[in-house]
Amino acid sequence: MIEGDLPPRERLVRAASRLFYYEGVRAIGVERLIAEAGVTKATFYRHFASKDDLVVAYLLTKDAYYKEVAEPLAAAHPPAEAIDLIFEAIAEHARERGFRGSPFLNAAAEYPDADHPVRALVTSHRDWIRTLFQDLLTRLGHNAPESAAGALLMLYDGAMAAGYLDDSTAAEKTLLDAVRLIRSGGLTPSGRHQTATLCRAPAEPGRGLVSRNS
């Protein structure tokens, strides 16, 4: 049961965040959400016209969480280091107890209609990630920042899936090696490996997460 001293809307969003992420959106009905949040049906519909509206609210909290982690790293560190730290944070996130992959990819799998508001939010979140990487790569001097940002987004998606399905600790080194290869220009847009860097600025090694905001 969600804490009773919180406002009803927040109780509903917190209940949804836990239940939708761990059990799936379609598996959870309105009655279950009402019971978990400790509110009445009238209160539920006062705040949310439908369960889908609550799904959007849940994903907005996840979107804000990822932005609160990544955007300060991008602002506070040189671009190569920021990219490494963002992916180190992803790898750390994937090792958290109860991690079940990306809430956005999980939700997208349950909403096949590309025009649905849930899918629109998933697209918006992925566009933000792509733009963040592209801006960092442009600052770094990468010769193909748009293509490389797309490759990093695919690694981001893969890291989320592998963190749930595979041994997240074992996958971390492979992930970070691939990130550094892409952001240093070690892969051309066509995917061919190059030994010479395509960046004007040298790659910088990432630092531990404990110093991410230093």
JSON list of N, CA, C and O in Angstrom, two decimals, residues 172-201:
[
{"chain": "A", "resi": 172, "resn": "GLU", "atom": "N", "xyz": [28.90, -5.37, -19.00]},
{"chain": "A", "resi": 172, "resn": "GLU", "atom": "CA", "xyz": [29.29, -3.98, -18.84]},
{"chain": "A", "resi": 172, "resn": "GLU", "atom": "C", "xyz": [30.54, -3.63, -19.64]},
{"chain": "A", "resi": 172, "resn": "GLU", "atom": "O", "xyz": [30.60, -2.60, -20.33]},
{"chain": "A", "resi": 173, "resn": "LYS", "atom": "N", "xyz": [31.58, -4.47, -19.58]},
{"chain": "A", "resi": 173, "resn": "LYS", "atom": "CA", "xyz": [32.82, -4.16, -20.29]},
{"chain": "A", "resi": 173, "resn": "LYS", "atom": "C", "xyz": [32.59, -4.10, -21.79]},
{"chain": "A", "resi": 173, "resn": "LYS", "atom": "O", "xyz": [33.09, -3.19, -22.48]},
{"chain": "A", "resi": 174, "resn": "THR", "atom": "N", "xyz": [31.82, -5.05, -22.32]},
{"chain": "A", "resi": 174, "resn": "THR", "atom": "CA", "xyz": [31.51, -5.04, -23.75]},
{"chain": "A", "resi": 174, "resn": "THR", "atom": "C", "xyz": [30.78, -3.76, -24.13]},
{"chain": "A", "resi": 174, "resn": "THR", "atom": "O", "xyz": [31.08, -3.13, -25.16]},
{"chain": "A", "resi": 175, "resn": "LEU", "atom": "N", "xyz": [29.83, -3.34, -23.32]},
{"chain": "A", "resi": 175, "resn": "LEU", "atom": "CA", "xyz": [29.07, -2.12, -23.57]},
{"chain": "A", "resi": 175, "resn": "LEU", "atom": "C", "xyz": [29.99, -0.91, -23.61]},
{"chain": "A", "resi": 175, "resn": "LEU", "atom": "O", "xyz": [29.98, -0.13, -24.57]},
{"chain": "A", "resi": 176, "resn": "LEU", "atom": "N", "xyz": [30.82, -0.75, -22.59]},
{"chain": "A", "resi": 176, "resn": "LEU", "atom": "CA", "xyz": [31.66, 0.44, -22.50]},
{"chain": "A", "resi": 176, "resn": "LEU", "atom": "C", "xyz": [32.73, 0.45, -23.58]},
{"chain": "A", "resi": 176, "resn": "LEU", "atom": "O", "xyz": [33.08, 1.52, -24.11]},
{"chain": "A", "resi": 177, "resn": "ASP", "atom": "N", "xyz": [33.26, -0.71, -23.94]},
{"chain": "A", "resi": 177, "resn": "ASP", "atom": "CA", "xyz": [34.22, -0.77, -25.05]},
{"chain": "A", "resi": 177, "resn": "ASP", "atom": "C", "xyz": [33.56, -0.32, -26.35]},
{"chain": "A", "resi": 177, "resn": "ASP", "atom": "O", "xyz": [34.16, 0.42, -27.15]},
{"chain": "A", "resi": 178, "resn": "ALA", "atom": "N", "xyz": [32.33, -0.75, -26.60]},
{"chain": "A", "resi": 178, "resn": "ALA", "atom": "CA", "xyz": [31.62, -0.37, -27.83]},
{"chain": "A", "resi": 178, "resn": "ALA", "atom": "C", "xyz": [31.32, 1.12, -27.83]},
{"chain": "A", "resi": 178, "resn": "ALA", "atom": "O", "xyz": [31.44, 1.79, -28.87]},
{"chain": "A", "resi": 179, "resn": "VAL", "atom": "N", "xyz": [30.93, 1.67, -26.69]},
{"chain": "A", "resi": 179, "resn": "VAL", "atom": "CA", "xyz": [30.65, 3.10, -26.59]},
{"chain": "A", "resi": 179, "resn": "VAL", "atom": "C", "xyz": [31.90, 3.90, -26.94]},
{"chain": "A", "resi": 179, "resn": "VAL", "atom": "O", "xyz": [31.84, 4.86, -27.73]},
{"chain": "A", "resi": 180, "resn": "ARG", "atom": "N", "xyz": [33.03, 3.52, -26.38]},
{"chain": "A", "resi": 180, "resn": "ARG", "atom": "CA", "xyz": [34.26, 4.28, -26.62]},
{"chain": "A", "resi": 180, "resn": "ARG", "atom": "C", "xyz": [34.72, 4.15, -28.06]},
{"chain": "A", "resi": 180, "resn": "ARG", "atom": "O", "xyz": [35.27, 5.10, -28.63]},
{"chain": "A", "resi": 181, "resn": "LEU", "atom": "N", "xyz": [34.48, 3.00, -28.68]},
{"chain": "A", "resi": 181, "resn": "LEU", "atom": "CA", "xyz": [34.84, 2.82, -30.08]},
{"chain": "A", "resi": 181, "resn": "LEU", "atom": "C", "xyz": [34.01, 3.75, -30.96]},
{"chain": "A", "resi": 181, "resn": "LEU", "atom": "O", "xyz": [34.55, 4.40, -31.87]},
{"chain": "A", "resi": 182, "resn": "ILE", "atom": "N", "xyz": [32.72, 3.87, -30.68]},
{"chain": "A", "resi": 182, "resn": "ILE", "atom": "CA", "xyz": [31.84, 4.72, -31.50]},
{"chain": "A", "resi": 182, "resn": "ILE", "atom": "C", "xyz": [32.15, 6.19, -31.27]},
{"chain": "A", "resi": 182, "resn": "ILE", "atom": "O", "xyz": [32.31, 6.95, -32.23]},
{"chain": "A", "resi": 183, "resn": "ARG", "atom": "N", "xyz": [32.25, 6.62, -30.04]},
{"chain": "A", "resi": 183, "resn": "ARG", "atom": "CA", "xyz": [32.41, 8.05, -29.80]},
{"chain": "A", "resi": 183, "resn": "ARG", "atom": "C", "xyz": [33.81, 8.54, -30.14]},
{"chain": "A", "resi": 183, "resn": "ARG", "atom": "O", "xyz": [34.04, 9.72, -30.35]},
{"chain": "A", "resi": 184, "resn": "SER", "atom": "N", "xyz": [34.79, 7.63, -30.24]},
{"chain": "A", "resi": 184, "resn": "SER", "atom": "CA", "xyz": [36.14, 8.03, -30.64]},
{"chain": "A", "resi": 184, "resn": "SER", "atom": "C", "xyz": [36.33, 8.03, -32.14]},
{"chain": "A", "resi": 184, "resn": "SER", "atom": "O", "xyz": [37.38, 8.42, -32.64]},
{"chain": "A", "resi": 185, "resn": "GLY", "atom": "N", "xyz": [35.29, 7.61, -32.89]},
{"chain": "A", "resi": 185, "resn": "GLY", "atom": "CA", "xyz": [35.40, 7.57, -34.33]},
{"chain": "A", "resi": 185, "resn": "GLY", "atom": "C", "xyz": [35.96, 6.27, -34.84]},
{"chain": "A", "resi": 185, "resn": "GLY", "atom": "O", "xyz": [36.36, 6.17, -36.00]},
{"chain": "A", "resi": 186, "resn": "GLY", "atom": "N", "xyz": [36.02, 5.25, -34.01]},
{"chain": "A", "resi": 186, "resn": "GLY", "atom": "CA", "xyz": [36.58, 3.97, -34.42]},
{"chain": "A", "resi": 186, "resn": "GLY", "atom": "C", "xyz": [35.69, 3.21, -35.39]},
{"chain": "A", "resi": 186, "resn": "GLY", "atom": "O", "xyz": [36.13, 2.25, -36.00]},
{"chain": "A", "resi": 187, "resn": "LEU", "atom": "N", "xyz": [34.42, 3.65, -35.51]},
{"chain": "A", "resi": 187, "resn": "LEU", "atom": "CA", "xyz": [33.51, 3.09, -36.52]},
{"chain": "A", "resi": 187, "resn": "LEU", "atom": "C", "xyz": [33.05, 4.20, -37.44]},
{"chain": "A", "resi": 187, "resn": "LEU", "atom": "O", "xyz": [32.64, 5.26, -36.97]},
{"chain": "A", "resi": 188, "resn": "THR", "atom": "N", "xyz": [33.13, 3.98, -38.73]},
{"chain": "A", "resi": 188, "resn": "THR", "atom": "CA", "xyz": [32.60, 4.94, -39.70]},
{"chain": "A", "resi": 188, "resn": "THR", "atom": "C", "xyz": [31.09, 4.80, -39.74]},
{"chain": "A", "resi": 188, "resn": "THR", "atom": "O", "xyz": [30.53, 3.82, -39.23]},
{"chain": "A", "resi": 189, "resn": "PRO", "atom": "N", "xyz": [30.36, 5.76, -40.33]},
{"chain": "A", "resi": 189, "resn": "PRO", "atom": "CA", "xyz": [28.90, 5.62, -40.43]},
{"chain": "A", "resi": 189, "resn": "PRO", "atom": "C", "xyz": [28.46, 4.33, -41.09]},
{"chain": "A", "resi": 189, "resn": "PRO", "atom": "O", "xyz": [27.39, 3.82, -40.82]},
{"chain": "A", "resi": 190, "resn": "SER", "atom": "N", "xyz": [29.29, 3.77, -42.00]},
{"chain": "A", "resi": 190, "resn": "SER", "atom": "CA", "xyz": [28.90, 2.52, -42.67]},
{"chain": "A", "resi": 190, "resn": "SER", "atom": "C", "xyz": [29.23, 1.30, -41.83]},
{"chain": "A", "resi": 190, "resn": "SER", "atom": "O", "xyz": [28.92, 0.18, -42.22]},
{"chain": "A", "resi": 191, "resn": "GLY", "atom": "N", "xyz": [29.88, 1.51, -40.67]},
{"chain": "A", "resi": 191, "resn": "GLY", "atom": "CA", "xyz": [30.16, 0.41, -39.77]},
{"chain": "A", "resi": 191, "resn": "GLY", "atom": "C", "xyz": [31.55, -0.18, -39.92]},
{"chain": "A", "resi": 191, "resn": "GLY", "atom": "O", "xyz": [31.90, -1.11, -39.22]},
{"chain": "A", "resi": 192, "resn": "ARG", "atom": "N", "xyz": [32.39, 0.33, -40.85]},
{"chain": "A", "resi": 192, "resn": "ARG", "atom": "CA", "xyz": [33.73, -0.21, -41.01]},
{"chain": "A", "resi": 192, "resn": "ARG", "atom": "C", "xyz": [34.63, 0.28, -39.89]},
{"chain": "A", "resi": 192, "resn": "ARG", "atom": "O", "xyz": [34.59, 1.44, -39.50]},
{"chain": "A", "resi": 193, "resn": "HIS", "atom": "N", "xyz": [35.45, -0.60, -39.39]},
{"chain": "A", "resi": 193, "resn": "HIS", "atom": "CA", "xyz": [36.36, -0.26, -38.31]},
{"chain": "A", "resi": 193, "resn": "HIS", "atom": "C", "xyz": [37.53, 0.55, -38.84]},
{"chain": "A", "resi": 193, "resn": "HIS", "atom": "O", "xyz": [38.03, 0.30, -39.93]},
{"chain": "A", "resi": 194, "resn": "GLN", "atom": "N", "xyz": [37.93, 1.57, -38.10]},
{"chain": "A", "resi": 194, "resn": "GLN", "atom": "CA", "xyz": [39.09, 2.36, -38.46]},
{"chain": "A", "resi": 194, "resn": "GLN", "atom": "C", "xyz": [40.03, 2.43, -37.27]},
{"chain": "A", "resi": 194, "resn": "GLN", "atom": "O", "xyz": [39.57, 2.55, -36.13]},
{"chain": "A", "resi": 195, "resn": "THR", "atom": "N", "xyz": [41.30, 2.41, -37.55]},
{"chain": "A", "resi": 195, "resn": "THR", "atom": "CA", "xyz": [42.27, 2.49, -36.46]},
{"chain": "A", "resi": 195, "resn": "THR", "atom": "C", "xyz": [42.56, 3.92, -36.08]},
{"chain": "A", "resi": 195, "resn": "THR", "atom": "O", "xyz": [42.92, 4.23, -34.95]},
{"chain": "A", "resi": 196, "resn": "ALA", "atom": "N", "xyz": [42.41, 4.85, -37.04]},
{"chain": "A", "resi": 196, "resn": "ALA", "atom": "CA", "xyz": [42.69, 6.25, -36.75]},
{"chain": "A", "resi": 196, "resn": "ALA", "atom": "C", "xyz": [41.42, 6.93, -36.26]},
{"chain": "A", "resi": 196, "resn": "ALA", "atom": "O", "xyz": [40.33, 6.66, -36.74]},
{"chain": "A", "resi": 197, "resn": "THR", "atom": "N", "xyz": [41.55, 7.85, -35.30]},
{"chain": "A", "resi": 197, "resn": "THR", "atom": "CA", "xyz": [40.39, 8.56, -34.79]},
{"chain": "A", "resi": 197, "resn": "THR", "atom": "C", "xyz": [39.85, 9.53, -35.82]},
{"chain": "A", "resi": 197, "resn": "THR", "atom": "O", "xyz": [40.59, 10.09, -36.62]},
{"chain": "A", "resi": 198, "resn": "LEU", "atom": "N", "xyz": [38.53, 9.72, -35.80]},
{"chain": "A", "resi": 198, "resn": "LEU", "atom": "CA", "xyz": [37.89, 10.67, -36.70]},
{"chain": "A", "resi": 198, "resn": "LEU", "atom": "C", "xyz": [37.48, 11.92, -35.95]},
{"chain": "A", "resi": 198, "resn": "LEU", "atom": "O", "xyz": [36.76, 12.76, -36.48]},
{"chain": "A", "resi": 199, "resn": "CYS", "atom": "N", "xyz": [37.92, 12.04, -34.70]},
{"chain": "A", "resi": 199, "resn": "CYS", "atom": "CA", "xyz": [37.55, 13.18, -33.88]},
{"chain": "A", "resi": 199, "resn": "CYS", "atom": "C", "xyz": [38.70, 14.17, -33.84]},
{"chain": "A", "resi": 199, "resn": "CYS", "atom": "O", "xyz": [39.86, 13.80, -33.89]},
{"chain": "A", "resi": 200, "resn": "ARG", "atom": "N", "xyz": [38.36, 15.44, -33.75]},
{"chain": "A", "resi": 200, "resn": "ARG", "atom": "CA", "xyz": [39.40, 16.45, -33.62]},
{"chain": "A", "resi": 200, "resn": "ARG", "atom": "C", "xyz": [39.96, 16.50, -32.22]},
{"chain": "A", "resi": 200, "resn": "ARG", "atom": "O", "xyz": [41.07, 16.95, -32.00]},
{"chain": "A", "resi": 201, "resn": "ALA", "atom": "N", "xyz": [39.16, 16.06, -31.24]},
{"chain": "A", "resi": 201, "resn": "ALA", "atom": "CA", "xyz": [39.61, 16.08, -29.85]},
{"chain": "A", "resi": 201, "resn": "ALA", "atom": "C", "xyz": [39.93, 14.66, -29.42]},
{"chain": "A", "resi": 201, "resn": "ALA", "atom": "O", "xyz": [39.24, 13.72, -29.80]}
]
